[in-house]
């Protein structure tokens, strides 16, 4: 409410007192270590910002503070980890590999069942064995042995099929749960906000200085916006002035790397 009153005062008294002059001092000023742009040129033309805003608020000590706000663009799209999770659930290579192995085992079972049927027919016809003439001499097929081996192979392959089907079922459930969670998470991100604030103060002699800055994100699970102060606001300004980031994640990674130095 205190900030709201200040904003209204600025609107009503701007024509008489030049209430917005503190904002102009900062936007039109230059930083000593980064003089190539005015502050306004650097902060108002960031490709990561959907929009920027300048306002005057009152801090806890009653001091006028100029606050710059950058609302980041494409926040919903920027949660790429969640989107990747959805893609992974739809295109799980494990399922492809397991399905290929399942097809192989089922083909083996079909072949063994044909062999078992053939062996049983020979046995039913009273043929315990068959002599075959080959180029290297005679060979013998013992049909009871073929039958038993086929039964053993079929049982082993069927156990393998059951195991693979169980694995496929587990992975599909895991992926479905993951997909449901990802979709639910993305749904919650609709309308989520991420923005950055930088606070400045104008001195009595007309000079100005940066006080602090913070990142703000919607915590979708709590339904509130959480603030993370910049550990080094000067380094953050340096990154902004030299901004070449394509995504908010890249900018935040750079902030984290600087904070760890």
PDB file of N, CA, C and O in Angstrom, residues 94-163:
ATOM      1  N   UNK A  94      14.380 -47.373 -24.640  1.00  0.00           N
ATOM      2  CA  UNK A  94      14.326 -48.652 -23.934  1.00  0.00           C
ATOM      3  C   UNK A  94      13.171 -49.496 -24.462  1.00  0.00           C
ATOM      4  O   UNK A  94      13.309 -50.721 -24.619  1.00  0.00           O
ATOM      5  N   UNK A  95      12.050 -48.862 -24.729  1.00  0.00           N
ATOM      6  CA  UNK A  95      10.894 -49.601 -25.233  1.00  0.00           C
ATOM      7  C   UNK A  95      11.151 -50.173 -26.614  1.00  0.00           C
ATOM      8  O   UNK A  95      10.726 -51.281 -26.929  1.00  0.00           O
ATOM      9  N   UNK A  96      11.851 -49.409 -27.435  1.00  0.00           N
ATOM     10  CA  UNK A  96      12.164 -49.876 -28.785  1.00  0.00           C
ATOM     11  C   UNK A  96      13.051 -51.110 -28.715  1.00  0.00           C
ATOM     12  O   UNK A  96      12.814 -52.117 -29.397  1.00  0.00           O
ATOM     13  N   UNK A  97      14.091 -51.062 -27.869  1.00  0.00           N
ATOM     14  CA  UNK A  97      15.007 -52.189 -27.724  1.00  0.00           C
ATOM     15  C   UNK A  97      14.290 -53.419 -27.181  1.00  0.00           C
ATOM     16  O   UNK A  97      14.480 -54.540 -27.680  1.00  0.00           O
ATOM     17  N   UNK A  98      13.464 -53.215 -26.164  1.00  0.00           N
ATOM     18  CA  UNK A  98      12.735 -54.344 -25.574  1.00  0.00           C
ATOM     19  C   UNK A  98      11.746 -54.943 -26.562  1.00  0.00           C
ATOM     20  O   UNK A  98      11.586 -56.171 -26.625  1.00  0.00           O
ATOM     21  N   UNK A  99      11.085 -54.118 -27.342  1.00  0.00           N
ATOM     22  CA  UNK A  99      10.121 -54.623 -28.318  1.00  0.00           C
ATOM     23  C   UNK A  99      10.822 -55.441 -29.397  1.00  0.00           C
ATOM     24  O   UNK A  99      10.293 -56.479 -29.842  1.00  0.00           O
ATOM     25  N   UNK A 100      11.997 -54.993 -29.800  1.00  0.00           N
ATOM     26  CA  UNK A 100      12.755 -55.757 -30.797  1.00  0.00           C
ATOM     27  C   UNK A 100      13.122 -57.129 -30.250  1.00  0.00           C
ATOM     28  O   UNK A 100      13.009 -58.148 -30.955  1.00  0.00           O
ATOM     29  N   UNK A 101      13.576 -57.170 -28.990  1.00  0.00           N
ATOM     30  CA  UNK A 101      13.924 -58.454 -28.376  1.00  0.00           C
ATOM     31  C   UNK A 101      12.691 -59.332 -28.194  1.00  0.00           C
ATOM     32  O   UNK A 101      12.747 -60.553 -28.390  1.00  0.00           O
ATOM     33  N   UNK A 102      11.552 -58.724 -27.851  1.00  0.00           N
ATOM     34  CA  UNK A 102      10.318 -59.469 -27.705  1.00  0.00           C
ATOM     35  C   UNK A 102       9.912 -60.108 -29.025  1.00  0.00           C
ATOM     36  O   UNK A 102       9.499 -61.279 -29.059  1.00  0.00           O
ATOM     37  N   UNK A 103      10.033 -59.368 -30.108  1.00  0.00           N
ATOM     38  CA  UNK A 103       9.703 -59.910 -31.428  1.00  0.00           C
ATOM     39  C   UNK A 103      10.595 -61.094 -31.777  1.00  0.00           C
ATOM     40  O   UNK A 103      10.130 -62.096 -32.345  1.00  0.00           O
ATOM     41  N   UNK A 104      11.884 -60.982 -31.436  1.00  0.00           N
ATOM     42  CA  UNK A 104      12.822 -62.077 -31.707  1.00  0.00           C
ATOM     43  C   UNK A 104      12.424 -63.338 -30.938  1.00  0.00           C
ATOM     44  O   UNK A 104      12.419 -64.443 -31.486  1.00  0.00           O
ATOM     45  N   UNK A 105      12.100 -63.172 -29.640  1.00  0.00           N
ATOM     46  CA  UNK A 105      11.733 -64.330 -28.826  1.00  0.00           C
ATOM     47  C   UNK A 105      10.442 -64.968 -29.316  1.00  0.00           C
ATOM     48  O   UNK A 105      10.317 -66.199 -29.346  1.00  0.00           O
ATOM     49  N   UNK A 106       9.483 -64.157 -29.689  1.00  0.00           N
ATOM     50  CA  UNK A 106       8.221 -64.713 -30.176  1.00  0.00           C
ATOM     51  C   UNK A 106       8.415 -65.451 -31.492  1.00  0.00           C
ATOM     52  O   UNK A 106       7.752 -66.471 -31.741  1.00  0.00           O
ATOM     53  N   UNK A 107       9.333 -64.976 -32.318  1.00  0.00           N
ATOM     54  CA  UNK A 107       9.658 -65.695 -33.558  1.00  0.00           C
ATOM     55  C   UNK A 107      10.323 -67.025 -33.243  1.00  0.00           C
ATOM     56  O   UNK A 107      10.051 -68.056 -33.891  1.00  0.00           O
ATOM     57  N   UNK A 108      11.225 -67.015 -32.240  1.00  0.00           N
ATOM     58  CA  UNK A 108      11.893 -68.243 -31.820  1.00  0.00           C
ATOM     59  C   UNK A 108      10.883 -69.248 -31.275  1.00  0.00           C
ATOM     60  O   UNK A 108      10.968 -70.451 -31.545  1.00  0.00           O
ATOM     61  N   UNK A 109       9.920 -68.775 -30.496  1.00  0.00           N
ATOM     62  CA  UNK A 109       8.896 -69.656 -29.944  1.00  0.00           C
ATOM     63  C   UNK A 109       8.074 -70.285 -31.062  1.00  0.00           C
ATOM     64  O   UNK A 109       7.776 -71.500 -31.040  1.00  0.00           O
ATOM     65  N   UNK A 110       7.694 -69.496 -32.049  1.00  0.00           N
ATOM     66  CA  UNK A 110       6.921 -70.017 -33.177  1.00  0.00           C
ATOM     67  C   UNK A 110       7.727 -71.088 -33.928  1.00  0.00           C
ATOM     68  O   UNK A 110       7.183 -72.137 -34.316  1.00  0.00           O
ATOM     69  N   UNK A 111       9.033 -70.834 -34.124  1.00  0.00           N
ATOM     70  CA  UNK A 111       9.877 -71.809 -34.819  1.00  0.00           C
ATOM     71  C   UNK A 111      10.007 -73.091 -34.005  1.00  0.00           C
ATOM     72  O   UNK A 111       9.921 -74.202 -34.547  1.00  0.00           O
ATOM     73  N   UNK A 112      10.206 -72.953 -32.680  1.00  0.00           N
ATOM     74  CA  UNK A 112      10.362 -74.129 -31.826  1.00  0.00           C
ATOM     75  C   UNK A 112       9.058 -74.941 -31.761  1.00  0.00           C
ATOM     76  O   UNK A 112       9.090 -76.173 -31.679  1.00  0.00           O
ATOM     77  N   UNK A 113       7.928 -74.270 -31.794  1.00  0.00           N
ATOM     78  CA  UNK A 113       6.652 -74.986 -31.765  1.00  0.00           C
ATOM     79  C   UNK A 113       6.439 -75.781 -33.047  1.00  0.00           C
ATOM     80  O   UNK A 113       5.878 -76.903 -33.010  1.00  0.00           O
ATOM     81  N   UNK A 114       6.886 -75.240 -34.164  1.00  0.00           N
ATOM     82  CA  UNK A 114       6.820 -75.991 -35.418  1.00  0.00           C
ATOM     83  C   UNK A 114       7.714 -77.222 -35.355  1.00  0.00           C
ATOM     84  O   UNK A 114       7.333 -78.323 -35.797  1.00  0.00           O
ATOM     85  N   UNK A 115       8.901 -77.051 -34.782  1.00  0.00           N
ATOM     86  CA  UNK A 115       9.828 -78.176 -34.641  1.00  0.00           C
ATOM     87  C   UNK A 115       9.276 -79.221 -33.674  1.00  0.00           C
ATOM     88  O   UNK A 115       9.403 -80.431 -33.905  1.00  0.00           O
ATOM     89  N   UNK A 116       8.667 -78.752 -32.582  1.00  0.00           N
ATOM     90  CA  UNK A 116       8.062 -79.673 -31.617  1.00  0.00           C
ATOM     91  C   UNK A 116       6.944 -80.473 -32.262  1.00  0.00           C
ATOM     92  O   UNK A 116       6.817 -81.703 -32.032  1.00  0.00           O
ATOM     93  N   UNK A 117       6.118 -79.816 -33.077  1.00  0.00           N
ATOM     94  CA  UNK A 117       5.038 -80.506 -33.766  1.00  0.00           C
ATOM     95  C   UNK A 117       5.588 -81.557 -34.717  1.00  0.00           C
ATOM     96  O   UNK A 117       5.067 -82.688 -34.796  1.00  0.00           O
ATOM     97  N   UNK A 118       6.664 -81.193 -35.408  1.00  0.00           N
ATOM     98  CA  UNK A 118       7.289 -82.140 -36.343  1.00  0.00           C
ATOM     99  C   UNK A 118       7.843 -83.347 -35.587  1.00  0.00           C
ATOM    100  O   UNK A 118       7.672 -84.501 -36.016  1.00  0.00           O
ATOM    101  N   UNK A 119       8.520 -83.074 -34.468  1.00  0.00           N
ATOM    102  CA  UNK A 119       9.092 -84.171 -33.675  1.00  0.00           C
ATOM    103  C   UNK A 119       7.983 -85.081 -33.151  1.00  0.00           C
ATOM    104  O   UNK A 119       8.111 -86.318 -33.181  1.00  0.00           O
ATOM    105  N   UNK A 120       6.883 -84.499 -32.684  1.00  0.00           N
ATOM    106  CA  UNK A 120       5.775 -85.300 -32.153  1.00  0.00           C
ATOM    107  C   UNK A 120       5.156 -86.159 -33.241  1.00  0.00           C
ATOM    108  O   UNK A 120       4.789 -87.327 -32.998  1.00  0.00           O
ATOM    109  N   UNK A 121       5.042 -85.624 -34.455  1.00  0.00           N
ATOM    110  CA  UNK A 121       4.494 -86.411 -35.570  1.00  0.00           C
ATOM    111  C   UNK A 121       5.366 -87.623 -35.869  1.00  0.00           C
ATOM    112  O   UNK A 121       4.861 -88.731 -36.107  1.00  0.00           O
ATOM    113  N   UNK A 122       6.702 -87.407 -35.857  1.00  0.00           N
ATOM    114  CA  UNK A 122       7.609 -88.538 -36.105  1.00  0.00           C
ATOM    115  C   UNK A 122       7.466 -89.591 -35.007  1.00  0.00           C
ATOM    116  O   UNK A 122       7.430 -90.807 -35.284  1.00  0.00           O
ATOM    117  N   UNK A 123       7.383 -89.120 -33.790  1.00  0.00           N
ATOM    118  CA  UNK A 123       7.250 -90.063 -32.662  1.00  0.00           C
ATOM    119  C   UNK A 123       5.934 -90.813 -32.755  1.00  0.00           C
ATOM    120  O   UNK A 123       5.881 -92.041 -32.544  1.00  0.00           O
ATOM    121  N   UNK A 124       4.842 -90.116 -33.061  1.00  0.00           N
ATOM    122  CA  UNK A 124       3.533 -90.767 -33.194  1.00  0.00           C
ATOM    123  C   UNK A 124       3.533 -91.789 -34.312  1.00  0.00           C
ATOM    124  O   UNK A 124       2.780 -92.786 -34.248  1.00  0.00           O
ATOM    125  N   UNK A 125       4.351 -91.575 -35.337  1.00  0.00           N
ATOM    126  CA  UNK A 125       4.431 -92.505 -36.470  1.00  0.00           C
ATOM    127  C   UNK A 125       5.424 -93.626 -36.224  1.00  0.00           C
ATOM    128  O   UNK A 125       5.722 -94.414 -37.141  1.00  0.00           O
ATOM    129  N   UNK A 126       5.991 -93.654 -34.999  1.00  0.00           N
ATOM    130  CA  UNK A 126       6.907 -94.737 -34.655  1.00  0.00           C
ATOM    131  C   UNK A 126       8.344 -94.494 -35.087  1.00  0.00           C
ATOM    132  O   UNK A 126       9.156 -95.428 -35.056  1.00  0.00           O
ATOM    133  N   UNK A 127       8.677 -93.271 -35.463  1.00  0.00           N
ATOM    134  CA  UNK A 127      10.047 -92.955 -35.887  1.00  0.00           C
ATOM    135  C   UNK A 127      10.789 -92.285 -34.734  1.00  0.00           C
ATOM    136  O   UNK A 127      10.608 -91.099 -34.471  1.00  0.00           O
ATOM    137  N   UNK A 128      11.622 -93.031 -34.036  1.00  0.00           N
ATOM    138  CA  UNK A 128      12.387 -92.441 -32.941  1.00  0.00           C
ATOM    139  C   UNK A 128      13.553 -91.625 -33.468  1.00  0.00           C
ATOM    140  O   UNK A 128      14.032 -90.708 -32.815  1.00  0.00           O
ATOM    141  N   UNK A 129      14.018 -91.997 -34.649  1.00  0.00           N
ATOM    142  CA  UNK A 129      15.130 -91.240 -35.206  1.00  0.00           C
ATOM    143  C   UNK A 129      15.032 -91.253 -36.716  1.00  0.00           C
ATOM    144  O   UNK A 129      14.356 -92.091 -37.295  1.00  0.00           O
ATOM    145  N   UNK A 130      15.727 -90.361 -37.377  1.00  0.00           N
ATOM    146  CA  UNK A 130      15.750 -90.257 -38.834  1.00  0.00           C
ATOM    147  C   UNK A 130      17.186 -90.117 -39.281  1.00  0.00           C
ATOM    148  O   UNK A 130      17.945 -89.305 -38.729  1.00  0.00           O
ATOM    149  N   UNK A 131      17.548 -90.919 -40.279  1.00  0.00           N
ATOM    150  CA  UNK A 131      18.891 -90.808 -40.852  1.00  0.00           C
ATOM    151  C   UNK A 131      18.831 -89.871 -42.050  1.00  0.00           C
ATOM    152  O   UNK A 131      17.933 -89.956 -42.880  1.00  0.00           O
ATOM    153  N   UNK A 132      19.770 -88.940 -42.085  1.00  0.00           N
ATOM    154  CA  UNK A 132      19.849 -88.010 -43.213  1.00  0.00           C
ATOM    155  C   UNK A 132      21.199 -88.158 -43.892  1.00  0.00           C
ATOM    156  O   UNK A 132      22.227 -88.261 -43.226  1.00  0.00           O
ATOM    157  N   UNK A 133      21.180 -88.204 -45.211  1.00  0.00           N
ATOM    158  CA  UNK A 133      22.418 -88.307 -45.991  1.00  0.00           C
ATOM    159  C   UNK A 133      22.946 -86.907 -46.271  1.00  0.00           C
ATOM    160  O   UNK A 133      22.221 -86.044 -46.744  1.00  0.00           O
ATOM    161  N   UNK A 134      24.186 -86.708 -45.927  1.00  0.00           N
ATOM    162  CA  UNK A 134      24.826 -85.421 -46.205  1.00  0.00           C
ATOM    163  C   UNK A 134      26.102 -85.674 -46.982  1.00  0.00           C
ATOM    164  O   UNK A 134      26.543 -86.821 -47.147  1.00  0.00           O
ATOM    165  N   UNK A 135      26.711 -84.597 -47.513  1.00  0.00           N
ATOM    166  CA  UNK A 135      27.954 -84.733 -48.279  1.00  0.00           C
ATOM    167  C   UNK A 135      29.075 -85.319 -47.431  1.00  0.00           C
ATOM    168  O   UNK A 135      29.979 -85.977 -47.931  1.00  0.00           O
ATOM    169  N   UNK A 136      29.042 -85.055 -46.156  1.00  0.00           N
ATOM    170  CA  UNK A 136      30.094 -85.531 -45.258  1.00  0.00           C
ATOM    171  C   UNK A 136      29.745 -86.848 -44.572  1.00  0.00           C
ATOM    172  O   UNK A 136      30.427 -87.280 -43.658  1.00  0.00           O
ATOM    173  N   UNK A 137      28.660 -87.434 -45.004  1.00  0.00           N
ATOM    174  CA  UNK A 137      28.274 -88.698 -44.385  1.00  0.00           C
ATOM    175  C   UNK A 137      26.880 -88.610 -43.782  1.00  0.00           C
ATOM    176  O   UNK A 137      26.172 -87.609 -43.919  1.00  0.00           O
ATOM    177  N   UNK A 138      26.474 -89.664 -43.132  1.00  0.00           N
ATOM    178  CA  UNK A 138      25.145 -89.732 -42.551  1.00  0.00           C
ATOM    179  C   UNK A 138      25.075 -88.964 -41.233  1.00  0.00           C
ATOM    180  O   UNK A 138      26.063 -88.838 -40.507  1.00  0.00           O
ATOM    181  N   UNK A 139      23.882 -88.430 -40.924  1.00  0.00           N
ATOM    182  CA  UNK A 139      23.628 -87.825 -39.622  1.00  0.00           C
ATOM    183  C   UNK A 139      22.280 -88.330 -39.132  1.00  0.00           C
ATOM    184  O   UNK A 139      21.460 -88.790 -39.924  1.00  0.00           O
ATOM    185  N   UNK A 140      22.071 -88.253 -37.846  1.00  0.00           N
ATOM    186  CA  UNK A 140      20.861 -88.813 -37.255  1.00  0.00           C
ATOM    187  C   UNK A 140      20.125 -87.738 -36.444  1.00  0.00           C
ATOM    188  O   UNK A 140      20.756 -86.973 -35.725  1.00  0.00           O
ATOM    189  N   UNK A 141      18.827 -87.719 -36.608  1.00  0.00           N
ATOM    190  CA  UNK A 141      17.984 -86.852 -35.786  1.00  0.00           C
ATOM    191  C   UNK A 141      17.197 -87.735 -34.834  1.00  0.00           C
ATOM    192  O   UNK A 141      16.410 -88.588 -35.281  1.00  0.00           O
ATOM    193  N   UNK A 142      17.432 -87.558 -33.531  1.00  0.00           N
ATOM    194  CA  UNK A 142      16.726 -88.340 -32.514  1.00  0.00           C
ATOM    195  C   UNK A 142      15.535 -87.508 -32.062  1.00  0.00           C
ATOM    196  O   UNK A 142      15.682 -86.525 -31.327  1.00  0.00           O
ATOM    197  N   UNK A 143      14.345 -87.901 -32.489  1.00  0.00           N
ATOM    198  CA  UNK A 143      13.169 -87.066 -32.298  1.00  0.00           C
ATOM    199  C   UNK A 143      12.749 -86.884 -30.839  1.00  0.00           C
ATOM    200  O   UNK A 143      12.329 -85.783 -30.462  1.00  0.00           O
ATOM    201  N   UNK A 144      12.843 -87.867 -29.986  1.00  0.00           N
ATOM    202  CA  UNK A 144      12.531 -87.604 -28.573  1.00  0.00           C
ATOM    203  C   UNK A 144      13.449 -86.532 -27.966  1.00  0.00           C
ATOM    204  O   UNK A 144      13.012 -85.705 -27.161  1.00  0.00           O
ATOM    205  N   UNK A 145      14.720 -86.560 -28.389  1.00  0.00           N
ATOM    206  CA  UNK A 145      15.646 -85.540 -27.881  1.00  0.00           C
ATOM    207  C   UNK A 145      15.294 -84.164 -28.444  1.00  0.00           C
ATOM    208  O   UNK A 145      15.357 -83.162 -27.728  1.00  0.00           O
ATOM    209  N   UNK A 146      14.922 -84.130 -29.731  1.00  0.00           N
ATOM    210  CA  UNK A 146      14.510 -82.860 -30.342  1.00  0.00           C
ATOM    211  C   UNK A 146      13.275 -82.312 -29.636  1.00  0.00           C
ATOM    212  O   UNK A 146      13.166 -81.115 -29.346  1.00  0.00           O
ATOM    213  N   UNK A 147      12.332 -83.228 -29.333  1.00  0.00           N
ATOM    214  CA  UNK A 147      11.110 -82.814 -28.651  1.00  0.00           C
ATOM    215  C   UNK A 147      11.426 -82.189 -27.290  1.00  0.00           C
ATOM    216  O   UNK A 147      10.917 -81.114 -26.954  1.00  0.00           O
ATOM    217  N   UNK A 148      12.258 -82.874 -26.507  1.00  0.00           N
ATOM    218  CA  UNK A 148      12.575 -82.365 -25.182  1.00  0.00           C
ATOM    219  C   UNK A 148      13.304 -81.030 -25.235  1.00  0.00           C
ATOM    220  O   UNK A 148      13.033 -80.122 -24.449  1.00  0.00           O
ATOM    221  N   UNK A 149      14.240 -80.908 -26.181  1.00  0.00           N
ATOM    222  CA  UNK A 149      14.974 -79.650 -26.310  1.00  0.00           C
ATOM    223  C   UNK A 149      14.055 -78.505 -26.728  1.00  0.00           C
ATOM    224  O   UNK A 149      14.174 -77.378 -26.238  1.00  0.00           O
ATOM    225  N   UNK A 150      13.109 -78.828 -27.630  1.00  0.00           N
ATOM    226  CA  UNK A 150      12.157 -77.803 -28.067  1.00  0.00           C
ATOM    227  C   UNK A 150      11.282 -77.347 -26.908  1.00  0.00           C
ATOM    228  O   UNK A 150      11.014 -76.149 -26.751  1.00  0.00           O
ATOM    229  N   UNK A 151      10.832 -78.311 -26.094  1.00  0.00           N
ATOM    230  CA  UNK A 151      10.011 -77.957 -24.928  1.00  0.00           C
ATOM    231  C   UNK A 151      10.796 -77.056 -23.983  1.00  0.00           C
ATOM    232  O   UNK A 151      10.278 -76.040 -23.490  1.00  0.00           O
ATOM    233  N   UNK A 152      12.070 -77.413 -23.734  1.00  0.00           N
ATOM    234  CA  UNK A 152      12.925 -76.605 -22.852  1.00  0.00           C
ATOM    235  C   UNK A 152      13.130 -75.207 -23.422  1.00  0.00           C
ATOM    236  O   UNK A 152      13.021 -74.197 -22.702  1.00  0.00           O
ATOM    237  N   UNK A 153      13.426 -75.133 -24.727  1.00  0.00           N
ATOM    238  CA  UNK A 153      13.656 -73.822 -25.364  1.00  0.00           C
ATOM    239  C   UNK A 153      12.395 -72.959 -25.333  1.00  0.00           C
ATOM    240  O   UNK A 153      12.464 -71.747 -25.081  1.00  0.00           O
ATOM    241  N   UNK A 154      11.250 -73.587 -25.574  1.00  0.00           N
ATOM    242  CA  UNK A 154       9.992 -72.833 -25.561  1.00  0.00           C
ATOM    243  C   UNK A 154       9.732 -72.268 -24.167  1.00  0.00           C
ATOM    244  O   UNK A 154       9.354 -71.099 -24.013  1.00  0.00           O
ATOM    245  N   UNK A 155       9.945 -73.094 -23.147  1.00  0.00           N
ATOM    246  CA  UNK A 155       9.734 -72.631 -21.767  1.00  0.00           C
ATOM    247  C   UNK A 155      10.661 -71.470 -21.431  1.00  0.00           C
ATOM    248  O   UNK A 155      10.247 -70.478 -20.803  1.00  0.00           O
ATOM    249  N   UNK A 156      11.944 -71.590 -21.821  1.00  0.00           N
ATOM    250  CA  UNK A 156      12.907 -70.503 -21.559  1.00  0.00           C
ATOM    251  C   UNK A 156      12.516 -69.225 -22.283  1.00  0.00           C
ATOM    252  O   UNK A 156      12.568 -68.123 -21.720  1.00  0.00           O
ATOM    253  N   UNK A 157      12.132 -69.375 -23.544  1.00  0.00           N
ATOM    254  CA  UNK A 157      11.750 -68.194 -24.331  1.00  0.00           C
ATOM    255  C   UNK A 157      10.488 -67.554 -23.768  1.00  0.00           C
ATOM    256  O   UNK A 157      10.362 -66.321 -23.741  1.00  0.00           O
ATOM    257  N   UNK A 158       9.532 -68.372 -23.326  1.00  0.00           N
ATOM    258  CA  UNK A 158       8.289 -67.822 -22.775  1.00  0.00           C
ATOM    259  C   UNK A 158       8.550 -67.085 -21.468  1.00  0.00           C
ATOM    260  O   UNK A 158       7.908 -66.065 -21.186  1.00  0.00           O
ATOM    261  N   UNK A 159       9.501 -67.590 -20.660  1.00  0.00           N
ATOM    262  CA  UNK A 159       9.891 -66.846 -19.457  1.00  0.00           C
ATOM    263  C   UNK A 159      10.500 -65.503 -19.841  1.00  0.00           C
ATOM    264  O   UNK A 159      10.236 -64.482 -19.205  1.00  0.00           O
ATOM    265  N   UNK A 160      11.333 -65.527 -20.907  1.00  0.00           N
ATOM    266  CA  UNK A 160      11.924 -64.280 -21.393  1.00  0.00           C
ATOM    267  C   UNK A 160      10.868 -63.304 -21.876  1.00  0.00           C
ATOM    268  O   UNK A 160      10.952 -62.102 -21.630  1.00  0.00           O
ATOM    269  N   UNK A 161       9.836 -63.833 -22.557  1.00  0.00           N
ATOM    270  CA  UNK A 161       8.741 -62.990 -23.048  1.00  0.00           C
ATOM    271  C   UNK A 161       7.995 -62.352 -21.880  1.00  0.00           C
ATOM    272  O   UNK A 161       7.699 -61.153 -21.896  1.00  0.00           O
ATOM    273  N   UNK A 162       7.694 -63.152 -20.857  1.00  0.00           N
ATOM    274  CA  UNK A 162       6.990 -62.616 -19.697  1.00  0.00           C
ATOM    275  C   UNK A 162       7.813 -61.534 -19.002  1.00  0.00           C
ATOM    276  O   UNK A 162       7.276 -60.499 -18.582  1.00  0.00           O
ATOM    277  N   UNK A 163       9.120 -61.790 -18.900  1.00  0.00           N
ATOM    278  CA  UNK A 163       9.997 -60.806 -18.262  1.00  0.00           C
ATOM    279  C   UNK A 163      10.021 -59.500 -19.047  1.00  0.00           C
ATOM    280  O   UNK A 163       9.921 -58.411 -18.468  1.00  0.00           O
TER     281      UNK A 163
END
